CSV table of C-alpha atoms in Angstrom, one decimal:
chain,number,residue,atom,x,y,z
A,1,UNK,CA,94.0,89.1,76.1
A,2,UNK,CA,92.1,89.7,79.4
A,3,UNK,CA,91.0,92.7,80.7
A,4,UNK,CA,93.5,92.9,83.5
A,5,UNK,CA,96.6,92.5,80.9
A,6,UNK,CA,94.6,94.9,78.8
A,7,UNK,CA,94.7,97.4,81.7
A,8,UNK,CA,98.8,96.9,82.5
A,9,UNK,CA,99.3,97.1,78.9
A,10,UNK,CA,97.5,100.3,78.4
A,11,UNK,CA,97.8,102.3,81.5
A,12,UNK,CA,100.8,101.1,83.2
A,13,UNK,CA,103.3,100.2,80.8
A,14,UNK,CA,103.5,103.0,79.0
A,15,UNK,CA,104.5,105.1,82.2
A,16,UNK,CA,107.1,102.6,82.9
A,17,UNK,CA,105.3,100.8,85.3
A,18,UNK,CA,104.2,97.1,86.6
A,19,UNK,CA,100.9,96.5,87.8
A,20,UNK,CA,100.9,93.9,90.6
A,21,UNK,CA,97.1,92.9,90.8
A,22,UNK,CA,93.8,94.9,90.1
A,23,UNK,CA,89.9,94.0,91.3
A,24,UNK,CA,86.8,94.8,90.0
A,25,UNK,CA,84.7,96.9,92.0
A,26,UNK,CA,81.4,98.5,92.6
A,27,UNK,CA,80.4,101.5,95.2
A,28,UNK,CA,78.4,99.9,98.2
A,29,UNK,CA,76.9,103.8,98.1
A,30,UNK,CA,76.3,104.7,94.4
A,31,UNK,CA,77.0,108.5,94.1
A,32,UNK,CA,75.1,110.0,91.9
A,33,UNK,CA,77.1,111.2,88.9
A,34,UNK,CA,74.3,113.4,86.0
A,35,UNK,CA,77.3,113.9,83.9
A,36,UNK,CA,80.2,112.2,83.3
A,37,UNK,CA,83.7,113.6,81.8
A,38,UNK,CA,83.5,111.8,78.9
A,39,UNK,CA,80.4,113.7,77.7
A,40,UNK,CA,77.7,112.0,78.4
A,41,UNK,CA,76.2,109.4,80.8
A,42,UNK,CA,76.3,106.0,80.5
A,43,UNK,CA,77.3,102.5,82.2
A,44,UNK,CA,81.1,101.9,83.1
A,45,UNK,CA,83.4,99.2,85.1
A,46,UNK,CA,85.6,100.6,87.7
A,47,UNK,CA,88.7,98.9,88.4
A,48,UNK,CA,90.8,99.5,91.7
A,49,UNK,CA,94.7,98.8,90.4
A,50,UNK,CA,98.0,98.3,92.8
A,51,UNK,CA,101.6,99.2,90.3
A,52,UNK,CA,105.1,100.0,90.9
A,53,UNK,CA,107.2,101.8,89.0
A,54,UNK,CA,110.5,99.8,87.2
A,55,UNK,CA,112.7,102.8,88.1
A,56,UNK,CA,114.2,102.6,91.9
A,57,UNK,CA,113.7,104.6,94.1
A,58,UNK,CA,109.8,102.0,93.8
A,59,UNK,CA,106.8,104.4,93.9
A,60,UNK,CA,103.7,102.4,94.4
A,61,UNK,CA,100.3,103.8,93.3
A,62,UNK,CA,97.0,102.7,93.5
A,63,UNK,CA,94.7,103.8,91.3
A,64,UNK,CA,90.7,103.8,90.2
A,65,UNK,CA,90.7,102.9,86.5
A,66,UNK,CA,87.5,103.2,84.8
A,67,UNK,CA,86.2,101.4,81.2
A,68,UNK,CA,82.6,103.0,79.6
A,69,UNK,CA,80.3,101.4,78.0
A,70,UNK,CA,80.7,100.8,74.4
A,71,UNK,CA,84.9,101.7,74.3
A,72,UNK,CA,87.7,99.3,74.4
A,73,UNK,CA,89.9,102.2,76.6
A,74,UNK,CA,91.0,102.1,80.0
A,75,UNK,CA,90.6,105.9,81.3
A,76,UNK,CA,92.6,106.6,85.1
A,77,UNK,CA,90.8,107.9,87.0
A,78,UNK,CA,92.0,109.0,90.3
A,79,UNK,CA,95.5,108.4,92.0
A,80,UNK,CA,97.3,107.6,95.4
A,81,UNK,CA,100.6,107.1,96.7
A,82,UNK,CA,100.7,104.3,98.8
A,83,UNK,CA,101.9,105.9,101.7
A,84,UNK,CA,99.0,108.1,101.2
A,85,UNK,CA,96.8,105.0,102.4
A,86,UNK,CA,95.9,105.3,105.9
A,87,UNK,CA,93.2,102.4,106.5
A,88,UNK,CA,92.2,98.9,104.9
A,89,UNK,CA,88.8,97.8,106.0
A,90,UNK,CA,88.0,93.8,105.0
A,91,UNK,CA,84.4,94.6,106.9
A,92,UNK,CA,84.5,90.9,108.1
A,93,UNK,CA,87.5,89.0,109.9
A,94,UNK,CA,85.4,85.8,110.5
A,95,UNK,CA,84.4,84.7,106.8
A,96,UNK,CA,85.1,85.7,102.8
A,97,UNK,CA,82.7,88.6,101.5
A,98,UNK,CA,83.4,90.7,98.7
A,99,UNK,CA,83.1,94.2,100.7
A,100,UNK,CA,86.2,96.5,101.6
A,101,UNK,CA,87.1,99.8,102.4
A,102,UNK,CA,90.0,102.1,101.8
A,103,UNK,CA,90.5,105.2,103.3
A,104,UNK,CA,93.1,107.6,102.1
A,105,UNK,CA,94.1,110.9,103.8
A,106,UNK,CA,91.7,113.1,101.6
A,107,UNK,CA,89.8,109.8,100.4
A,108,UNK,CA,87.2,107.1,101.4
A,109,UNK,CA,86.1,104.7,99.0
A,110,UNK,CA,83.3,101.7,100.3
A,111,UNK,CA,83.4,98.6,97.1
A,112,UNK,CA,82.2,95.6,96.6
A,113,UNK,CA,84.3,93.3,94.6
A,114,UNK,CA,83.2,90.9,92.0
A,115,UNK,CA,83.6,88.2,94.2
A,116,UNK,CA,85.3,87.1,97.7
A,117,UNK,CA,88.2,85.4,96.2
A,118,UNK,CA,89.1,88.8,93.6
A,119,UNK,CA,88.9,90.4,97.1
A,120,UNK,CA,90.6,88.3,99.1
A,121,UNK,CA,93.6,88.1,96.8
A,122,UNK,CA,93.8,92.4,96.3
A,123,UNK,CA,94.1,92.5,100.3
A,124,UNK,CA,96.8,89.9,100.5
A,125,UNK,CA,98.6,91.5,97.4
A,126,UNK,CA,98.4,95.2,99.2
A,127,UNK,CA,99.3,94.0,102.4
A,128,UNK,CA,102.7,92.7,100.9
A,129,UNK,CA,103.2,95.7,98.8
A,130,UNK,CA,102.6,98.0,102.4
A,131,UNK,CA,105.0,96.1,104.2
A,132,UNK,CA,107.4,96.1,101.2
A,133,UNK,CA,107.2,99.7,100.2
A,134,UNK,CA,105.7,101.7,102.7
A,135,UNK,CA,108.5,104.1,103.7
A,136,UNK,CA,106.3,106.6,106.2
A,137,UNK,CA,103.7,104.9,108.9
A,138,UNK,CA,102.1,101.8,107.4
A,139,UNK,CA,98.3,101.7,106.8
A,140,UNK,CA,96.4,99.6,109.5
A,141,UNK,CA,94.4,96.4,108.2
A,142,UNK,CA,91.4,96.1,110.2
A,143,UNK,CA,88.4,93.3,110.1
A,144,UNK,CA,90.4,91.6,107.5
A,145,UNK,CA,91.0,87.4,108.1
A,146,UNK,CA,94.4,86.6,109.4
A,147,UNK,CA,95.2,84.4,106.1
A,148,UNK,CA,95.3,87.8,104.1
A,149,UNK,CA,97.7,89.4,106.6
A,150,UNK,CA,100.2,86.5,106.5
A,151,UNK,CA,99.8,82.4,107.5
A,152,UNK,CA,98.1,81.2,104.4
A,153,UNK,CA,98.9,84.0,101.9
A,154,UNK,CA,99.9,83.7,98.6
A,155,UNK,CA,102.9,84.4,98.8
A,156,UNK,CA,103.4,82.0,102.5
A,157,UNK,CA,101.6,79.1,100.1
A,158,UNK,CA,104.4,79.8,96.7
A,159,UNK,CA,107.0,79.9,99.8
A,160,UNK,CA,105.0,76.8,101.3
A,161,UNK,CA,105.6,74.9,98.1
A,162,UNK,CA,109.1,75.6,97.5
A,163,UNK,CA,109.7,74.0,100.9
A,164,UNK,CA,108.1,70.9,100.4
A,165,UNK,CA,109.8,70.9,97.0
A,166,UNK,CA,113.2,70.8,98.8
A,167,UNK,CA,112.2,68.7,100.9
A,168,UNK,CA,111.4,66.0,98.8
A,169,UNK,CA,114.5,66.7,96.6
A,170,UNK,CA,116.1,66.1,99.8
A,171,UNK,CA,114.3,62.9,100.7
A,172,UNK,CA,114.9,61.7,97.5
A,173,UNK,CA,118.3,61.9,98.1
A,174,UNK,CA,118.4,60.2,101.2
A,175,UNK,CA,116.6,57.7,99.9
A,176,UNK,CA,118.7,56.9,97.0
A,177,UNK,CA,121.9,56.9,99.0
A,178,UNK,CA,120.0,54.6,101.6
A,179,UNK,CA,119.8,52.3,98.4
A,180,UNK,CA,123.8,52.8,97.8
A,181,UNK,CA,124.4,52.3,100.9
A,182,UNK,CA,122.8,48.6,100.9
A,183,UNK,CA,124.1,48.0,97.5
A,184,UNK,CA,127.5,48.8,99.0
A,185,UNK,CA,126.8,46.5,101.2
A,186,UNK,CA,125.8,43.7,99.8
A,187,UNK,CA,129.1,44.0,97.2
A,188,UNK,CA,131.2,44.3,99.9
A,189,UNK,CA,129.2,40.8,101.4
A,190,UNK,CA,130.0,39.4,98.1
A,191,UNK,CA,133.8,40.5,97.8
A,192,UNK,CA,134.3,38.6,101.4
A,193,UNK,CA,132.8,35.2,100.1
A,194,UNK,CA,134.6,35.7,96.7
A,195,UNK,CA,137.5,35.8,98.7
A,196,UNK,CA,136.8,32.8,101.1
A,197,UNK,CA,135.7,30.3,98.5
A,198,UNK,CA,139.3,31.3,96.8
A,199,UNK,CA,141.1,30.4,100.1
A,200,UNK,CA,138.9,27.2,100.1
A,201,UNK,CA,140.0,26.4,96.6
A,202,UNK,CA,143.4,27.2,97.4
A,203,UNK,CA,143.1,24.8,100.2
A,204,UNK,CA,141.6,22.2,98.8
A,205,UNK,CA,144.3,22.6,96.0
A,206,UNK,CA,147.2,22.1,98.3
A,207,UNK,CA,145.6,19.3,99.5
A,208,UNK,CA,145.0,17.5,96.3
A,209,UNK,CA,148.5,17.8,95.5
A,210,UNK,CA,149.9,16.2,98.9
């Protein structure tokens, strides 16, 4: 199981929830933490999650979901609504880098992700999810590259192949009754000289028997 199923499994699932994407981050600014809840000091991964709940009304969290050094659990950290978000920050609208802030309205939070692409795809996912669920005034998306916002999204691309799907289902067809069409054609061609060589014979017949 990956780590990522692991999370969903243990943290979201059991509240009745479904996590839509989650990225592996780092501070830019390390804070400096001498003791840590769990008792002691020590290494950890930080996770930054996106999940909606099953039940409708949606809620949409996103959440900071840390794993320590040396244990197998997940341990949530802190939460937000998503309407609590107030500013995505992709630091650089002109090329992929792995830096991004959010900024909540009693929150701001500068990562690094593990890599451009983890990145890349957490933007795209929580743009969708904003204009999806958002119900008071949507977060704004600043410095981020146009293909996370829409165009060449991940979703635009699944939607992208379904079109060209139909329309090759639809060629296909067209194709194939292009092909009836001519073999139509050519029986009908062969139904007219049937019947002329049996006037001919009938012809030639008559003839015989003057």
């Amino acid at each position: 199981m990956s780590v990522k199923s692991a999370i969903n499994k243990e943290v979201f699932i059991p509240h009745d929830e479904k996590m839509l994407v989650a990225a592996q981050v780092k501070r830019r600014t390390k804070k400096k933490i001498p003791f840590l809840a769990t008792g002691g000091q020590g290494d950890y991964m930080t996770f930054i999650c996106i999940s909606v709940t099953n039940k409708k009304p949606s809620c949409v969290s996103i959440t900071k979901v840390k794993q320590f050094q040396g244990s197998s659990a997940f341990v949530k950290r802190s939460q937000w609504t998503i309407d609590q978000l107030r500013q995505v920050n992709g630091i650089d609208s002109n090329k992929d880098c792995p830096e991004f802030d959010l900024m909540f309205e009693n929150a701001f939070d500068q990562w690094v992700a593990c890599s451009a692409g983890e990145k890349c795809t957490f933007i795209q996912i929580l743009h969708h999810t904003c204009q999806r669920y958002s119900s008071a005034q949507k977060p704004d998306f600043v410095n981020c590259q146009s293909k996370l916002l829409g165009g060449n999204s991940i979703l635009h691309s699944a939607a992208d192949s379904v079109t060209s799907a139909v329309q090759k289902a639809s060629q296909a067809l067209n194709e194939r009754g292009e092909r009836l069409g001519r073999a139509e054609e050519r029986t009908a061609d062969m139904m007219n000289s049937a019947e002329q060589f049996s006037v001919t014979a009938q012809k030639l017949a008559m003839k015989h028997k003057c």
